[in-house]
Coordinates of C-alpha atoms and ligand atoms in Angstrom, one line a residue:
Chain A
M1 CA 76.2 147.5 108.8
A2 CA 74.6 145.3 111.5
A3 CA 71.9 142.9 110.4
A4 CA 68.3 144.0 111.0
P5 CA 67.4 143.4 114.6
E6 CA 64.8 140.7 114.0
R7 CA 67.4 138.6 112.1
V8 CA 69.9 138.5 114.9
P9 CA 69.6 135.1 116.6
S10 CA 68.7 135.6 120.3
R11 CA 69.4 132.0 121.4
I12 CA 72.7 130.5 120.3
V13 CA 73.8 127.0 121.2
V14 CA 77.3 125.6 120.7
V15 CA 77.9 121.9 121.0
G16 CA 81.5 120.8 121.7
A17 CA 83.4 122.6 124.5
S18 CA 86.9 122.6 123.2
A19 CA 89.1 124.9 121.1
A20 CA 86.6 125.6 118.4
G21 CA 83.5 125.8 120.6
L22 CA 85.1 127.9 123.3
T23 CA 86.5 130.4 120.7
T24 CA 83.1 130.6 119.1
V25 CA 81.3 131.6 122.3
E26 CA 84.0 134.0 123.3
A27 CA 83.9 135.7 119.9
L28 CA 80.1 135.8 119.9
R29 CA 80.2 137.8 123.2
R30 CA 83.1 140.0 121.9
F31 CA 81.1 140.8 118.7
G32 CA 78.1 141.9 120.8
H33 CA 75.8 138.9 121.2
D34 CA 74.2 139.5 124.6
G35 CA 71.4 137.0 124.3
A36 CA 71.3 133.4 125.7
L37 CA 74.4 131.4 124.9
T38 CA 74.7 127.7 125.7
L39 CA 77.9 125.7 125.5
I40 CA 77.4 121.9 125.7
G41 CA 80.3 119.5 126.1
D42 CA 80.4 115.9 127.0
E43 CA 83.8 115.9 128.8
P44 CA 83.6 116.5 132.5
H45 CA 86.6 118.8 132.5
L46 CA 86.7 122.6 132.0
P47 CA 87.7 123.2 128.4
Y48 CA 91.4 122.3 127.9
D49 CA 93.9 122.3 125.1
R50 CA 94.9 119.1 123.2
P51 CA 98.3 119.7 121.6
P52 CA 100.2 119.4 125.0
L53 CA 98.6 116.0 125.6
S54 CA 101.3 114.3 123.5
K55 CA 104.0 116.8 124.6
Q56 CA 104.3 118.6 127.9
L57 CA 101.5 116.7 129.7
L58 CA 102.7 113.3 128.6
D59 CA 106.3 114.0 129.6
G60 CA 105.2 115.3 132.9
T61 CA 106.4 118.9 132.7
W62 CA 102.9 120.2 132.8
E63 CA 100.0 119.1 135.0
P64 CA 96.3 119.2 133.8
D65 CA 95.6 122.7 135.2
R66 CA 98.1 124.2 132.8
L67 CA 96.0 122.9 129.8
R68 CA 93.0 124.9 130.7
L69 CA 91.9 127.0 127.8
R70 CA 90.5 129.7 130.0
A71 CA 90.6 130.4 133.7
P72 CA 87.3 129.7 135.5
E73 CA 86.7 133.4 136.2
A74 CA 87.1 134.2 132.5
L75 CA 84.5 131.5 131.7
D76 CA 82.2 133.0 134.3
A77 CA 82.5 136.4 132.8
L78 CA 81.1 135.1 129.5
G79 CA 77.7 134.5 131.1
L80 CA 77.2 131.1 129.5
D81 CA 74.8 128.4 130.2
L82 CA 77.7 126.0 130.4
R83 CA 76.7 122.3 130.4
L84 CA 79.8 120.1 130.9
G85 CA 79.6 116.3 131.2
T86 CA 76.5 116.6 128.9
R87 CA 76.2 114.8 125.7
A88 CA 74.1 115.9 122.8
T89 CA 72.4 112.8 121.4
A90 CA 70.3 114.2 118.5
L91 CA 69.5 117.2 116.5
D92 CA 66.0 118.2 115.3
T93 CA 66.5 120.9 112.7
D94 CA 62.8 121.3 112.0
R95 CA 62.0 122.3 115.6
R96 CA 65.5 123.8 116.1
E97 CA 66.3 121.7 119.1
V98 CA 69.3 119.9 120.4
C99 CA 68.5 116.7 122.4
L100 CA 70.6 115.9 125.4
A101 CA 71.4 112.5 126.9
D102 CA 69.1 113.2 129.9
G103 CA 66.2 113.8 127.6
E104 CA 66.2 117.6 127.8
R105 CA 65.8 119.6 124.6
V106 CA 67.5 122.9 124.1
G107 CA 66.0 125.2 121.6
Y108 CA 68.2 127.5 119.4
D109 CA 67.9 130.2 116.8
A110 CA 71.5 129.5 115.7
L111 CA 73.5 126.3 116.3
V112 CA 77.3 125.8 116.0
V113 CA 78.5 122.2 115.7
A114 CA 82.0 121.9 117.1
T115 CA 82.1 118.3 118.3
G116 CA 85.5 117.5 116.8
L117 CA 86.9 114.0 116.5
S118 CA 87.3 110.7 118.3
A119 CA 90.4 108.6 118.1
R120 CA 90.1 105.4 115.9
R121 CA 90.8 102.1 117.6
L122 CA 91.8 98.7 116.3
P123 CA 89.0 96.1 116.5
G124 CA 88.6 94.3 119.7
T125 CA 90.7 96.7 121.8
R126 CA 87.9 98.5 123.7
G127 CA 88.2 97.8 127.5
L128 CA 91.5 96.0 127.1
A129 CA 94.1 96.9 129.7
G130 CA 97.2 98.5 128.1
A131 CA 95.4 99.5 124.9
H132 CA 95.5 103.3 124.5
V133 CA 94.4 106.0 122.3
L134 CA 95.4 109.7 122.7
R135 CA 92.7 112.3 122.1
T136 CA 91.5 113.3 125.6
L137 CA 93.0 114.4 128.9
D138 CA 91.9 111.1 130.4
D139 CA 93.6 109.2 127.6
A140 CA 96.9 111.1 128.1
L141 CA 96.9 110.6 131.9
A142 CA 96.3 106.8 131.4
L143 CA 99.1 106.6 128.8
R144 CA 101.5 108.5 131.0
E145 CA 100.7 106.2 133.9
S146 CA 101.5 103.1 131.7
L147 CA 104.9 104.4 130.6
R148 CA 106.4 104.2 134.1
G149 CA 109.2 101.8 134.9
G150 CA 110.7 100.9 131.5
A151 CA 107.4 99.7 130.0
R152 CA 107.5 98.2 126.5
L153 CA 105.3 100.4 124.3
V154 CA 104.3 99.8 120.7
V155 CA 102.9 102.8 118.8
V156 CA 100.7 101.8 115.9
G157 CA 100.6 104.4 113.2
G158 CA 103.1 106.9 112.0
G159 CA 101.2 110.2 112.2
F160 CA 102.1 113.2 114.3
V161 CA 100.4 112.0 117.5
G162 CA 102.2 108.7 117.3
A163 CA 105.6 110.2 116.5
E164 CA 105.3 112.7 119.3
A165 CA 104.2 110.1 121.8
A166 CA 107.1 107.8 120.8
A167 CA 109.6 110.6 121.3
V168 CA 108.2 111.4 124.8
A169 CA 108.0 107.7 125.8
R170 CA 111.7 107.3 124.9
T171 CA 112.7 110.3 127.0
L172 CA 110.7 108.7 129.9
G173 CA 112.7 105.5 129.5
A174 CA 110.2 103.3 127.9
E175 CA 111.2 100.7 125.2
V176 CA 109.5 101.9 122.1
T177 CA 108.6 100.4 118.8
L178 CA 106.8 102.4 116.2
V179 CA 104.9 100.4 113.6
T180 CA 103.7 102.0 110.4
D181 CA 102.8 100.6 107.0
E182 CA 104.4 103.6 105.3
P183 CA 108.1 103.7 104.4
A184 CA 108.7 106.0 107.4
P185 CA 106.6 107.8 110.0
L186 CA 105.0 110.9 108.5
A187 CA 106.2 109.9 105.0
D188 CA 102.7 110.6 103.6
A189 CA 102.5 114.0 105.2
L190 CA 106.1 115.3 104.7
G191 CA 107.6 113.3 101.8
A192 CA 110.6 111.0 101.9
E193 CA 113.3 113.5 102.6
V194 CA 112.0 115.2 105.7
A195 CA 110.3 112.1 107.0
G196 CA 113.6 110.2 106.5
M197 CA 115.4 112.8 108.6
L198 CA 112.8 112.4 111.4
A199 CA 113.1 108.6 111.1
G200 CA 116.8 108.9 111.6
L201 CA 116.3 111.0 114.7
H202 CA 113.9 108.5 116.2
R203 CA 116.3 105.7 115.6
A204 CA 119.2 107.7 117.1
H205 CA 117.0 108.1 120.2
G206 CA 116.5 104.4 120.4
V207 CA 113.0 104.0 118.9
R208 CA 112.7 100.8 116.9
L209 CA 110.9 101.5 113.6
S210 CA 108.9 98.8 111.8
T211 CA 107.9 100.2 108.4
G212 CA 106.1 99.0 105.4
V213 CA 104.0 96.3 107.1
P214 CA 100.5 96.8 108.4
V215 CA 99.3 95.6 111.8
R216 CA 97.0 92.6 111.8
E217 CA 95.8 92.8 115.4
V218 CA 96.5 93.6 119.0
T219 CA 97.1 90.4 120.9
A220 CA 95.8 90.0 124.5
D221 CA 95.7 87.6 127.4
A222 CA 93.4 87.7 130.3
G223 CA 92.0 91.1 129.3
A224 CA 95.4 92.8 129.0
V225 CA 97.5 93.6 126.0
T226 CA 100.4 91.3 125.2
G227 CA 101.6 92.7 121.9
V228 CA 101.0 93.6 118.3
R229 CA 100.8 91.0 115.5
L230 CA 101.9 92.3 112.0
A231 CA 100.4 91.2 108.7
D232 CA 103.5 89.2 108.0
G233 CA 103.0 87.2 111.2
R234 CA 105.7 88.8 113.4
L235 CA 104.7 89.5 117.0
I236 CA 106.0 92.5 118.8
E237 CA 105.6 92.0 122.5
A238 CA 104.3 95.0 124.5
D239 CA 103.0 96.1 127.9
A240 CA 101.1 99.0 126.3
V241 CA 99.9 99.7 122.8
L242 CA 99.1 103.2 121.6
M243 CA 96.8 103.3 118.6
G244 CA 97.7 106.5 116.6
I245 CA 95.8 105.6 113.6
G246 CA 93.8 108.8 113.1
A247 CA 90.4 110.1 114.3
D248 CA 86.9 110.2 113.0
P249 CA 84.5 113.1 113.0
N250 CA 81.9 113.0 115.9
T251 CA 78.9 113.1 113.7
G252 CA 76.9 110.2 115.2
W253 CA 74.5 112.5 117.1
L254 CA 73.7 114.3 113.8
R255 CA 72.5 111.3 111.9
G256 CA 69.0 111.8 110.7
S257 CA 69.1 115.5 111.3
G258 CA 69.2 116.4 107.6
L259 CA 72.6 117.8 107.8
R260 CA 74.9 116.5 105.1
L261 CA 77.5 114.3 106.7
D262 CA 80.5 113.2 104.7
N263 CA 83.9 113.2 106.3
G264 CA 82.5 115.6 108.9
V265 CA 79.8 118.2 108.6
V266 CA 79.6 119.5 105.0
C267 CA 79.4 123.3 104.9
D268 CA 79.5 126.0 102.4
A269 CA 82.4 128.4 102.1
T270 CA 81.1 130.5 105.0
L271 CA 81.0 127.4 107.2
R272 CA 77.2 127.3 107.2
A273 CA 75.8 123.7 107.1
D274 CA 72.0 124.4 106.9
D275 CA 69.5 127.0 107.9
G276 CA 70.6 128.2 111.3
V277 CA 73.4 125.7 111.6
W278 CA 77.2 126.3 111.3
A279 CA 80.2 124.1 112.0
A280 CA 83.7 124.9 113.2
G281 CA 87.0 123.1 114.0
D282 CA 88.1 119.6 113.2
I283 CA 84.6 118.5 112.3
A284 CA 83.9 121.2 109.6
N285 CA 84.3 120.1 105.9
W286 CA 84.2 123.1 103.6
P287 CA 84.9 123.7 99.9
A288 CA 88.6 124.3 99.3
P289 CA 89.5 127.2 97.1
E290 CA 91.6 125.0 94.9
G291 CA 88.6 122.7 94.3
G292 CA 87.4 119.7 96.3
S293 CA 86.8 119.9 100.0
R294 CA 88.9 120.4 103.0
R295 CA 88.8 119.4 106.6
V296 CA 91.7 120.5 108.8
E297 CA 92.7 118.9 112.1
H298 CA 94.8 121.8 113.5
R299 CA 94.6 123.8 116.6
T300 CA 94.9 127.2 115.0
N301 CA 92.3 126.4 112.4
A302 CA 89.8 125.6 115.3
A303 CA 90.3 129.1 116.7
E304 CA 90.2 130.8 113.3
Q305 CA 87.0 129.0 112.4
G306 CA 85.4 129.8 115.8
I307 CA 86.0 133.5 115.1
A308 CA 84.7 133.2 111.5
V309 CA 81.6 131.3 112.5
A310 CA 80.8 133.8 115.3
R311 CA 80.9 136.6 112.7
A312 CA 78.9 134.6 110.2
V313 CA 76.2 133.8 112.7
L314 CA 75.8 137.4 113.7
A315 CA 76.0 138.7 110.1
G316 CA 73.4 136.3 108.7
P317 CA 73.8 134.2 105.5
E318 CA 73.7 137.1 103.0
A319 CA 76.4 139.1 104.6
A320 CA 78.7 136.3 105.6
V321 CA 82.0 136.1 103.9
P322 CA 83.9 132.9 102.8
F323 CA 86.4 131.5 105.4
E324 CA 89.9 131.7 104.2
T325 CA 93.0 130.3 105.8
V326 CA 96.5 129.1 105.3
P327 CA 96.4 126.0 107.5
Y328 CA 99.2 125.9 110.1
V329 CA 100.3 123.0 112.3
W330 CA 103.4 122.3 114.4
S331 CA 104.9 119.3 116.0
D332 CA 107.5 118.8 118.7
Q333 CA 109.8 115.7 118.6
Y334 CA 112.8 115.6 120.8
D335 CA 114.5 119.0 120.4
L336 CA 113.0 119.5 117.0
R337 CA 110.1 121.8 116.2
L338 CA 108.5 121.2 112.9
Q339 CA 106.1 123.8 111.4
T340 CA 103.9 123.4 108.4
Y341 CA 101.9 125.9 106.4
G342 CA 99.4 124.9 103.7
R343 CA 99.3 121.5 102.1
T344 CA 102.2 119.1 101.9
R345 CA 100.5 115.8 101.7
G346 CA 101.0 114.0 98.4
A347 CA 103.2 116.8 96.9
E348 CA 104.7 116.1 93.5
R349 CA 107.7 118.2 94.1
V350 CA 109.7 119.0 97.3
R351 CA 112.6 121.4 97.4
V352 CA 114.8 122.1 100.5
V353 CA 115.5 125.8 100.1
E354 CA 117.3 126.6 103.3
G355 CA 119.4 124.5 105.8
G356 CA 119.3 120.8 105.2
T357 CA 118.4 117.5 106.6
D358 CA 122.0 116.9 107.8
Q359 CA 121.7 120.1 109.9
L360 CA 118.4 119.2 111.5
R361 CA 117.1 122.6 110.4
L362 CA 115.6 123.5 107.1
V363 CA 112.9 125.1 105.1
A364 CA 111.3 122.9 102.4
V365 CA 108.8 124.0 99.8
Y366 CA 106.1 121.6 98.6
G367 CA 103.9 121.7 95.6
T368 CA 102.5 120.4 92.4
S369 CA 104.6 120.6 89.3
D370 CA 103.8 124.2 88.7
R371 CA 102.5 125.7 92.0
V372 CA 103.6 125.9 95.6
T373 CA 101.1 124.4 98.0
G374 CA 102.9 124.1 101.3
I375 CA 106.0 125.0 103.4
V376 CA 107.7 122.8 106.1
G377 CA 110.2 124.3 108.5
V378 CA 112.4 122.5 111.0
N379 CA 113.9 124.6 113.8
L380 CA 113.9 127.7 111.6
P381 CA 110.6 129.3 112.6
R382 CA 111.2 132.8 111.4
R383 CA 112.5 131.8 108.0
T384 CA 109.7 129.4 107.6
R385 CA 107.2 132.2 108.1
A386 CA 108.9 134.2 105.4
Y387 CA 107.9 131.6 102.8
R388 CA 104.3 131.5 103.9
R389 CA 103.6 134.4 101.6
L390 CA 104.0 132.0 98.7
L391 CA 100.7 130.5 99.8
T392 CA 98.5 133.6 100.1
G393 CA 97.8 133.8 96.4
N394 CA 98.4 135.8 93.4
A395 CA 94.8 135.7 92.5
A396 CA 95.0 138.8 90.3
S397 CA 96.5 136.8 87.4
D398 CA 94.6 133.6 87.8
E399 CA 91.5 133.3 90.0
N400 CA 92.0 129.7 90.7
A401 CA 95.6 130.1 91.7
V402 CA 96.1 129.7 95.5
G403 CA 99.9 129.3 95.5
A404 CA 102.7 131.1 93.8
G405 CA 104.7 129.5 91.0
W406 CA 108.0 127.9 91.8
D407 CA 110.0 130.9 90.4
A408 CA 108.9 133.0 93.4
V409 CA 110.7 130.6 95.8
D410 CA 114.2 131.8 94.8
A411 CA 113.3 135.4 95.2
I412 CA 112.5 134.8 98.9
A413 CA 115.5 132.7 99.4
R414 CA 117.7 135.4 97.9
E415 CA 116.0 138.4 99.4
D416 CA 116.1 137.7 103.0
A417 CA 117.9 134.5 103.7
A418 CA 119.8 134.8 107.0
P419 CA 123.0 132.8 106.7
V420 CA 122.3 129.4 108.1
P421 CA 125.1 128.6 110.6
Q422 CA 127.1 125.6 109.3
R423 CA 127.2 122.7 111.6
T424 CA 130.5 122.4 113.4
A425 CA 132.4 119.3 112.6
G426 CA 132.1 116.3 115.0
Chain B
M1 CA 95.0 148.1 125.7
R2 CA 98.0 146.5 127.5
V3 CA 99.6 143.4 126.1
T4 CA 101.7 140.8 127.9
V5 CA 103.3 137.7 126.5
D6 CA 104.4 134.5 128.2
Q7 CA 107.6 133.4 126.5
D8 CA 107.7 130.1 128.4
K9 CA 104.3 129.1 126.9
C10 CA 104.9 130.4 123.4
V11 CA 105.3 127.6 120.8
G12 CA 106.8 129.9 118.1
S13 CA 104.0 129.6 115.7
G14 CA 104.2 133.2 114.4
Q15 CA 100.4 133.5 114.2
C16 CA 100.6 136.7 116.3
V17 CA 103.1 138.3 113.9
L18 CA 100.8 137.5 111.0
A19 CA 97.9 139.1 112.8
A20 CA 99.7 142.2 114.1
E21 CA 103.2 142.7 112.9
R22 CA 103.6 146.1 114.5
V23 CA 103.1 144.6 117.9
F24 CA 104.7 141.1 117.7
D25 CA 107.9 139.7 116.3
Q26 CA 109.8 136.4 116.8
R27 CA 113.3 135.6 117.9
D28 CA 115.4 134.4 115.0
E29 CA 116.8 131.3 116.7
D30 CA 113.7 129.6 118.2
G31 CA 110.8 131.7 117.0
V32 CA 109.7 132.7 120.5
V33 CA 107.5 135.8 120.6
I34 CA 109.0 139.3 121.1
L35 CA 106.6 142.0 122.2
L36 CA 107.4 145.2 120.2
D37 CA 104.7 147.3 121.7
A38 CA 103.1 146.6 125.1
E39 CA 100.6 149.4 124.6
P40 CA 99.6 149.5 121.0
P41 CA 97.5 152.3 119.5
A42 CA 93.7 151.8 119.6
E43 CA 93.5 151.2 115.8
L44 CA 95.4 148.0 116.3
D45 CA 93.0 146.7 119.0
E46 CA 91.2 144.3 116.7
D47 CA 94.4 142.9 115.2
V48 CA 95.8 142.3 118.7
R49 CA 92.7 140.6 119.8
Q50 CA 92.8 138.3 116.8
A51 CA 96.4 137.5 117.7
A52 CA 95.5 136.6 121.2
V53 CA 92.7 134.4 120.1
V54 CA 94.5 132.5 117.4
C55 CA 97.7 132.1 119.5
P56 CA 97.7 128.3 119.8
A57 CA 99.7 128.5 123.1
L58 CA 97.4 131.0 124.8
A59 CA 100.6 133.0 125.5
I60 CA 99.1 136.5 124.9
E61 CA 97.2 138.3 127.6
L62 CA 95.3 141.5 127.1
S63 CA 94.0 143.9 129.6
E64 CA 92.0 147.1 129.0
Ligands
FAD1 C1 97.4 114.4 121.2 C2 97.1 115.5 120.2 C3 98.1 116.4 119.9 C4 97.8 117.4 119.0 N1 98.9 118.3 118.7 C5 98.6 119.3 117.8 C6 99.7 120.2 117.5 O1 100.8 120.1 117.9 N2 99.4 121.2 116.6 C7 98.2 121.4 116.1 O2 98.0 122.4 115.4 N3 97.1 120.6 116.4 C8 97.4 119.5 117.3 N4 96.3 118.7 117.6 C9 95.0 118.9 117.0 C10 94.1 119.9 117.8 O3 94.1 119.6 119.1 C11 92.7 119.9 117.2 O4 92.8 120.5 116.0 C12 91.7 120.7 118.1 O5 91.6 120.2 119.4 C13 90.4 120.8 117.4 O6 89.5 121.4 118.2 P1 87.9 121.2 118.1 O7 87.3 122.0 119.1 O8 87.5 121.3 116.7 O9 87.6 119.6 118.4 P2 88.0 118.7 119.6 O10 89.2 119.3 120.3 O11 87.9 117.3 119.2 O12 86.8 119.0 120.6 C14 85.5 118.6 120.4 C15 84.8 118.5 121.8 O13 83.4 118.1 121.6 C16 83.0 117.1 122.5 N5 81.9 116.3 122.0 C17 82.0 115.4 121.0 N6 80.7 114.9 120.7 C18 79.9 115.5 121.6 C19 78.5 115.4 121.8 N7 77.7 114.6 121.1 N8 78.0 116.2 122.8 C20 78.7 117.1 123.5 N9 80.1 117.2 123.3 C21 80.6 116.4 122.4 C22 84.3 116.3 122.6 O14 84.3 115.5 123.8 C23 85.4 117.4 122.7 O15 85.5 117.9 124.0 C24 96.5 117.6 118.5 C25 95.5 116.7 118.8 C26 95.8 115.7 119.7 C27 94.6 114.8 120.1
SF4_2 S1 101.0 133.2 118.3 FE1 101.5 132.6 120.4 S2 102.7 130.8 120.2 FE2 102.7 131.7 118.2 S3 104.6 133.0 118.2 FE3 102.9 134.3 118.9 S4 102.9 134.1 121.1 FE4 104.1 132.5 120.4

C-alpha cells in the first residue's frame, strides 16, 4: 500500500547529523527512497555516538574512532549529499528551503529536523579556561585533558551526565566535588531510595557531595576558573568546573519559520510538525499517550524516532501511524549499570521488588498511586526487562491506561524471579 | 541474512531481545547479548534489522 507516486517526496533534507538524523537517512534508503537525500550537520566530525562521551571516551578506554556511528564506507553507500561542518541558519517553510550559514539555500519536499540539544552553561562562563560542558566530542576531549594530574574538579548538577563524569574523574584520580541543589544526585529522576544508594556509592569512591544548596556563580581569575561559589556563600576551589545542568533544544535556527517551538519542536503523534516537516530525537516534543507532551533525551529514542519518521515521510500524513515507545535509558557509574524503562521522575510510589539497595542490585517499580509508570534496574538487566511488560499497556480495559496496576507487579515477581544471590558477609 | 554480535561493545540494554526474541537473548548476570540464531529465517529479517538499528551500542552487524 505504497502512497501514490506523485505524493512521494523526491528531495528529502535532514538537519542534524547525529543519532536521530543518521538513523533517519539510513531508514529512508532502506524503505526505498532513492531520490535526493541531504544530511546537514554543523559538527566537523563524521557522525558519532554521545553516550560514551561521559563513559569510555572520558576514562580513556576508547578513542574517538570507536564512537563513529557508521564506518565511512557505510556512509558512502547511502549515496548522501552529506554536508558536515555546515550550520543551518533558517527555515523558510513557504518556499520549502533550508538556509545555510554560507548563504546557500537547499530546497526540500520533506524536511526532518534532528538538531538535538546544546548544553546549558552558567552565566559568564563562555570562553573561561577550565569551564566545561559535556555534549560534544570536543567537549569530552577538553574535559579529559583537564582531568590529568590530580586536578580538582567541581561538577555542578546532579543529573546523569554529571554523576557519570564524577565517577570517571574519580577513577582517573581527580579530586571531585559534586554540587547539586537536590537532596542527592539523581534524586529527582530516581527517588530517594535509589538515589541514596548511588550517593553512598559516590561517597565511598571519594566524591564529596554538596547537596541542597544551589550554585551562585563560577569564580574566575585572569580568564581561568578558580572555583564555584554556592548560594550560602561557601567557595569550593577548583581547577576545572563541569556544568552538568541540562541542555536546551537547538531551535534557534527555526525561529520565524512558523513551526511551533515550545520545549523543542512541537509535533503531532506521528512526529509531524508542519506540512512537509517532521522532527526526531532529543528535539521532538510530541503528545504523550497519558496526556500532556513528552520529549525524551535518550539514545534509543533517537534511533526509534529516526525509523518512525522515515516511515511517516514515505507513507504521507494520512497513512502515518502514531509513534509509540517505552522510553529506555541506561547509565554507568563505577561498576554499576542502571537501566530505566518508562517514567520514574516525580513518582508517587516506589517499590523495590527484587534485590535491594544494600546489595547494589535491584529492580524497583515506580508509579502513581494506582498505575505503574516506570522501572529501574541496577545490575539486574534481564530481570529488569521482565518488568517492562507492565508498561506496555492494558488498553483493552481502559483506553487511557498506559501502565498496569500495582497488583500486576507481584505476579511478575512470583512468576519468574530468579533467586537473587545473597551478599556474602564482610 | 547473517547476524554477528560484538559482546565487548554491548551495553546490555535488551533492546535487541525486545525486537527479535527468537534471535537474541541476554546473559543473566550482566545482560550482555547472546546470539541464539546467527542465520535467522527470512521472515525475521525486518525484526532483526530493527534490532540492529535500535541497538544503542551498535553491537549488531548484519550481512546479506
Ligand atoms: C555525555 C552524554 C552522555 C549520554 N549518555 C546516555 C546514556 O548513557 N544513555 C542514553 O540513552 N542516552 C545518553 N545520552 C543522550 C543521547 O546521547 C541523546 O539522546 C542522543 O544523542 C540524541 O540524538 P539526536 O540526534 O536527537 O541529537 P544530538 O545528539 O544532540 O545531535 C544533534 C546534532 O545536530 C547538530 N546541529 C544542531 N544545530 C544544528 C544546525 N543549526 N545546523 C546543523 N546541525 C545542527 C548538532 O551539532 C548535533 O550534531 C547522553 C548524552 C550525552 C551528551
Ligand atoms: S540491543 Fe545492543 S546493547 Fe542492547 S543487549 Fe542487544 S546487543 Fe546489547
